[in-house]
């Protein structure tokens, strides 16, 4: 009987959940927002619907961590820090160093910071969270759980780009993939719902939120995924372009007068996707509303969005030479029933058939949305990256 904290640190945020292990029951959860800015928001949810919220200035992650731990005691969620046996940190980029979750030491932390060039918006923030906890609770088990590690099982056929091989050998230029912890969780859960050993399954997982990725999971292992060297590749997303012809970049830079390649990449990351196509929003709910109102840009953006998801799913059926189940997860995947229907209604040739009524009534909850006659099972499974982090802490902390 021990308690574990799962941490997801952003550049100005700290999201967390406190688990009772091995039961995996959530004791408390919360988020600290606007760290380093004025009017930081500090929120804890616990007990039977109880909530603590405070607005104040929080200068850095270490202060946020200290406040979090102090409030766990003040609110009598824990009696002392000794009850916390371990902390698990989500880290976005593990590069080629980390093929699995690892216990954190000075060398691991140094490598996480070194890998910031692969995830400049994420790894530095992840490292800040790690440093804060190590300083305040130096003796507890500390584990790094990498978004990329689940995809370390991809064969070279699928992770190498068709560029000079020396770029991979010298600079580790390759596909890494992301959202791995989510893809791992929902594929394992799908195998349970299928009633088959994970090692005997072929599952396509669609993690679709503001960012999105599709993964082919064969025998419980990632064999291909849509995101690439960075999270920019693959699907059309909320603000990210997804796949484009690289030669388009210098052409657009010449036409627009953009001089810096980083500025152009920023456009592809933050001003493209459905936001760029419509000028309305990066939120799929707003795009769906616009389409319902007859906005032609919204209708087209929705078609493009679903088309890219559908193409990757079809591609990965070929990669695995078949599929047992398709899983939708994350914000859009769990809640946007029109997106799920649009993606799958043109895949009937594969024997995929969804129950439209069940699909329309499934939002944010686990359900099978395929019909009894469908040759491929289709599930909606809410993702739970935090519980996977807690499990890895328990596994490595033994």
CSV table of N, CA and C in Angstrom, one decimal, residues 11-92:
chain,number,residue,atom,x,y,z
A,11,UNK,N,5.5,24.0,-19.8
A,11,UNK,CA,6.4,25.2,-19.6
A,11,UNK,C,5.8,26.1,-18.6
A,12,UNK,N,4.5,26.2,-18.4
A,12,UNK,CA,3.9,27.1,-17.4
A,12,UNK,C,2.8,26.4,-16.7
A,13,UNK,N,2.9,25.0,-16.6
A,13,UNK,CA,1.8,24.3,-15.9
A,13,UNK,C,2.4,23.0,-15.3
A,14,UNK,N,1.6,22.5,-14.3
A,14,UNK,CA,2.0,21.2,-13.7
A,14,UNK,C,0.7,20.5,-13.4
A,15,UNK,N,0.5,19.4,-14.2
A,15,UNK,CA,-0.7,18.6,-14.1
A,15,UNK,C,-0.3,17.3,-13.3
A,16,UNK,N,-1.1,16.9,-12.4
A,16,UNK,CA,-0.7,15.7,-11.6
A,16,UNK,C,-1.9,14.9,-11.1
A,17,UNK,N,-1.7,13.6,-10.7
A,17,UNK,CA,-2.6,12.8,-10.1
A,17,UNK,C,-1.9,12.0,-9.0
A,18,UNK,N,-2.6,11.8,-7.9
A,18,UNK,CA,-2.0,11.0,-6.8
A,18,UNK,C,-2.8,9.7,-6.7
A,19,UNK,N,-2.1,8.6,-6.8
A,19,UNK,CA,-2.7,7.3,-6.8
A,19,UNK,C,-2.4,6.5,-5.6
A,20,UNK,N,-3.4,5.7,-5.2
A,20,UNK,CA,-3.1,4.6,-4.2
A,20,UNK,C,-2.8,3.4,-5.0
A,21,UNK,N,-1.6,2.9,-4.7
A,21,UNK,CA,-1.1,1.7,-5.5
A,21,UNK,C,-1.0,0.5,-4.5
A,22,UNK,N,-1.2,-0.7,-5.0
A,22,UNK,CA,-1.4,-1.1,-6.4
A,22,UNK,C,-2.9,-1.0,-6.9
A,23,UNK,N,-3.8,-0.5,-6.0
A,23,UNK,CA,-5.2,-0.5,-6.4
A,23,UNK,C,-5.5,0.4,-7.7
A,24,UNK,N,-4.6,1.4,-7.9
A,24,UNK,CA,-4.7,2.4,-9.0
A,24,UNK,C,-5.9,3.3,-8.8
A,25,UNK,N,-6.3,3.5,-7.6
A,25,UNK,CA,-7.4,4.4,-7.3
A,25,UNK,C,-6.8,5.8,-7.2
A,26,UNK,N,-7.6,6.8,-7.7
A,26,UNK,CA,-7.1,8.2,-7.7
A,26,UNK,C,-7.6,8.8,-6.4
A,27,UNK,N,-6.6,9.3,-5.6
A,27,UNK,CA,-6.9,9.9,-4.3
A,27,UNK,C,-7.2,11.4,-4.5
A,28,UNK,N,-6.4,12.0,-5.4
A,28,UNK,CA,-6.5,13.5,-5.6
A,28,UNK,C,-5.9,13.8,-7.0
A,29,UNK,N,-6.3,14.9,-7.6
A,29,UNK,CA,-5.6,15.3,-8.8
A,29,UNK,C,-5.8,16.8,-8.9
A,30,UNK,N,-5.0,17.4,-9.8
A,30,UNK,CA,-5.1,18.8,-9.9
A,30,UNK,C,-4.1,19.4,-11.0
A,31,UNK,N,-4.1,20.7,-11.0
A,31,UNK,CA,-3.2,21.3,-12.0
A,31,UNK,C,-2.8,22.7,-11.5
A,32,UNK,N,-1.6,23.1,-11.8
A,32,UNK,CA,-1.1,24.5,-11.5
A,32,UNK,C,-0.9,25.1,-12.8
A,33,UNK,N,-1.6,26.2,-13.1
A,33,UNK,CA,-1.6,26.9,-14.4
A,33,UNK,C,-0.9,28.2,-14.2
A,34,UNK,N,-0.4,28.7,-15.3
A,34,UNK,CA,0.2,30.1,-15.4
A,34,UNK,C,1.4,30.2,-14.4
A,35,UNK,N,2.2,29.1,-14.3
A,35,UNK,CA,3.4,29.2,-13.5
A,35,UNK,C,4.4,30.3,-14.1
A,36,UNK,N,4.9,31.1,-13.3
A,36,UNK,CA,5.8,32.2,-13.8
A,36,UNK,C,5.1,33.4,-14.3
A,37,UNK,N,3.8,33.4,-14.3
A,37,UNK,CA,3.0,34.5,-14.7
A,37,UNK,C,2.1,35.1,-13.6
A,38,UNK,N,1.5,36.2,-13.8
A,38,UNK,CA,0.6,36.7,-12.8
A,38,UNK,C,-0.6,35.9,-12.7
A,39,UNK,N,-1.2,35.9,-11.5
A,39,UNK,CA,-2.5,35.2,-11.2
A,39,UNK,C,-2.4,33.7,-11.7
A,40,UNK,N,-1.4,33.0,-11.1
A,40,UNK,CA,-1.4,31.5,-11.3
A,40,UNK,C,-2.6,30.9,-10.7
A,41,UNK,N,-3.1,29.8,-11.3
A,41,UNK,CA,-4.3,29.1,-10.8
A,41,UNK,C,-3.9,27.8,-10.2
A,42,UNK,N,-4.1,27.5,-9.0
A,42,UNK,CA,-3.7,26.3,-8.3
A,42,UNK,C,-5.0,25.6,-7.9
A,43,UNK,N,-5.2,24.4,-8.4
A,43,UNK,CA,-6.4,23.6,-8.2
A,43,UNK,C,-6.2,22.2,-7.8
A,44,UNK,N,-6.9,21.7,-6.7
A,44,UNK,CA,-6.9,20.3,-6.3
A,44,UNK,C,-8.3,19.8,-6.2
A,45,UNK,N,-8.5,18.6,-6.7
A,45,UNK,CA,-9.8,17.9,-6.6
A,45,UNK,C,-9.5,16.7,-5.8
A,46,UNK,N,-10.4,16.4,-4.8
A,46,UNK,CA,-10.1,15.3,-3.9
A,46,UNK,C,-11.4,14.9,-3.2
A,47,UNK,N,-11.3,13.8,-2.4
A,47,UNK,CA,-12.4,13.3,-1.6
A,47,UNK,C,-13.7,13.1,-2.4
A,48,UNK,N,-14.8,13.4,-1.8
A,48,UNK,CA,-16.1,13.2,-2.5
A,48,UNK,C,-16.6,14.5,-3.1
A,49,UNK,N,-15.9,14.8,-4.2
A,49,UNK,CA,-16.3,16.0,-5.0
A,49,UNK,C,-15.8,17.3,-4.4
A,50,UNK,N,-14.8,17.2,-3.5
A,50,UNK,CA,-14.2,18.4,-2.9
A,50,UNK,C,-13.2,19.1,-3.8
A,51,UNK,N,-13.1,20.4,-3.7
A,51,UNK,CA,-12.2,21.2,-4.6
A,51,UNK,C,-11.6,22.3,-3.8
A,52,UNK,N,-10.3,22.4,-4.0
A,52,UNK,CA,-9.5,23.6,-3.4
A,52,UNK,C,-9.0,24.4,-4.6
A,53,UNK,N,-9.2,25.7,-4.6
A,53,UNK,CA,-8.6,26.5,-5.7
A,53,UNK,C,-8.1,27.8,-5.1
A,54,UNK,N,-7.0,28.2,-5.6
A,54,UNK,CA,-6.4,29.5,-5.2
A,54,UNK,C,-5.7,30.2,-6.3
A,55,UNK,N,-5.9,31.5,-6.4
A,55,UNK,CA,-5.2,32.3,-7.4
A,55,UNK,C,-4.2,33.2,-6.8
A,56,UNK,N,-2.9,33.0,-7.2
A,56,UNK,CA,-1.8,33.7,-6.6
A,56,UNK,C,-0.7,33.7,-7.6
A,57,UNK,N,0.4,34.4,-7.3
A,57,UNK,CA,1.6,34.4,-8.2
A,57,UNK,C,2.5,33.2,-7.8
A,58,UNK,N,2.8,32.3,-8.7
A,58,UNK,CA,3.7,31.2,-8.5
A,58,UNK,C,4.9,31.4,-9.4
A,59,UNK,N,6.1,31.6,-8.9
A,59,UNK,CA,7.2,32.1,-9.7
A,59,UNK,C,7.8,31.0,-10.5
A,60,UNK,N,7.9,29.7,-10.0
A,60,UNK,CA,8.5,28.7,-10.8
A,60,UNK,C,8.0,27.3,-10.4
A,61,UNK,N,8.5,26.2,-11.0
A,61,UNK,CA,8.0,24.9,-10.8
A,61,UNK,C,8.3,24.4,-9.4
A,62,UNK,N,9.4,24.8,-8.8
A,62,UNK,CA,9.7,24.3,-7.5
A,62,UNK,C,8.8,24.9,-6.5
A,63,UNK,N,8.4,26.1,-6.6
A,63,UNK,CA,7.4,26.7,-5.7
A,63,UNK,C,6.0,26.0,-5.9
A,64,UNK,N,5.7,25.7,-7.2
A,64,UNK,CA,4.4,24.9,-7.4
A,64,UNK,C,4.4,23.6,-6.8
A,65,UNK,N,5.6,22.8,-6.9
A,65,UNK,CA,5.7,21.5,-6.3
A,65,UNK,C,5.6,21.6,-4.7
A,66,UNK,N,6.3,22.6,-4.1
A,66,UNK,CA,6.2,22.7,-2.7
A,66,UNK,C,4.8,23.0,-2.2
A,67,UNK,N,4.1,23.9,-3.0
A,67,UNK,CA,2.7,24.2,-2.6
A,67,UNK,C,1.8,23.0,-2.7
A,68,UNK,N,2.0,22.2,-3.8
A,68,UNK,CA,1.2,21.0,-4.0
A,68,UNK,C,1.4,20.1,-2.8
A,69,UNK,N,2.6,19.8,-2.5
A,69,UNK,CA,2.9,18.9,-1.4
A,69,UNK,C,2.4,19.4,0.0
A,70,UNK,N,2.6,20.7,0.2
A,70,UNK,CA,2.1,21.3,1.5
A,70,UNK,C,0.6,21.2,1.6
A,71,UNK,N,-0.1,21.4,0.4
A,71,UNK,CA,-1.6,21.3,0.4
A,71,UNK,C,-2.1,19.9,0.6
A,72,UNK,N,-1.4,18.9,0.1
A,72,UNK,CA,-1.8,17.5,0.3
A,72,UNK,C,-1.8,17.2,1.8
A,73,UNK,N,-0.9,17.8,2.6
A,73,UNK,CA,-0.9,17.6,4.0
A,73,UNK,C,-2.0,18.6,4.7
A,74,UNK,N,-2.1,19.8,4.3
A,74,UNK,CA,-3.0,20.7,4.9
A,74,UNK,C,-4.5,20.3,4.7
A,75,UNK,N,-4.7,19.7,3.5
A,75,UNK,CA,-6.1,19.2,3.3
A,75,UNK,C,-6.3,17.8,3.8
A,76,UNK,N,-5.3,17.3,4.5
A,76,UNK,CA,-5.3,15.9,5.1
A,76,UNK,C,-5.5,14.8,4.1
A,77,UNK,N,-5.0,15.1,2.9
A,77,UNK,CA,-5.1,14.0,1.8
A,77,UNK,C,-4.0,13.0,2.2
A,78,UNK,N,-2.9,13.4,2.7
A,78,UNK,CA,-1.8,12.6,3.2
A,78,UNK,C,-1.4,13.1,4.6
A,79,UNK,N,-0.9,12.2,5.4
A,79,UNK,CA,-0.5,12.6,6.8
A,79,UNK,C,1.0,13.2,6.8
A,80,UNK,N,1.8,12.6,5.9
A,80,UNK,CA,3.2,13.0,5.8
A,80,UNK,C,3.7,12.7,4.4
A,81,UNK,N,4.9,13.3,4.1
A,81,UNK,CA,5.5,13.0,2.8
A,81,UNK,C,6.0,11.5,2.7
A,82,UNK,N,6.1,10.9,3.8
A,82,UNK,CA,6.6,9.5,3.9
A,82,UNK,C,5.6,8.6,3.2
A,83,UNK,N,4.4,9.0,3.0
A,83,UNK,CA,3.4,8.1,2.4
A,83,UNK,C,3.6,8.0,0.9
A,84,UNK,N,4.3,9.0,0.3
A,84,UNK,CA,4.6,9.0,-1.1
A,84,UNK,C,5.8,8.2,-1.4
A,85,UNK,N,5.6,7.1,-2.1
A,85,UNK,CA,6.7,6.1,-2.4
A,85,UNK,C,7.4,6.5,-3.7
A,86,UNK,N,6.7,7.1,-4.6
A,86,UNK,CA,7.4,7.4,-5.9
A,86,UNK,C,6.7,8.5,-6.7
A,87,UNK,N,7.4,9.0,-7.6
A,87,UNK,CA,6.9,10.0,-8.5
A,87,UNK,C,7.3,9.7,-10.0
A,88,UNK,N,6.3,9.7,-10.9
A,88,UNK,CA,6.6,9.5,-12.3
A,88,UNK,C,6.4,10.7,-13.1
A,89,UNK,N,7.3,11.0,-14.0
A,89,UNK,CA,7.3,12.2,-14.8
A,89,UNK,C,7.1,11.8,-16.3
A,90,UNK,N,6.1,12.4,-16.9
A,90,UNK,CA,6.0,12.3,-18.4
A,90,UNK,C,7.1,13.1,-19.0
A,91,UNK,N,7.8,12.5,-19.9
A,91,UNK,CA,8.8,13.2,-20.7
A,91,UNK,C,8.5,13.0,-22.2
A,92,UNK,N,8.5,14.0,-23.0
A,92,UNK,CA,8.1,13.9,-24.4
A,92,UNK,C,9.1,13.1,-25.2
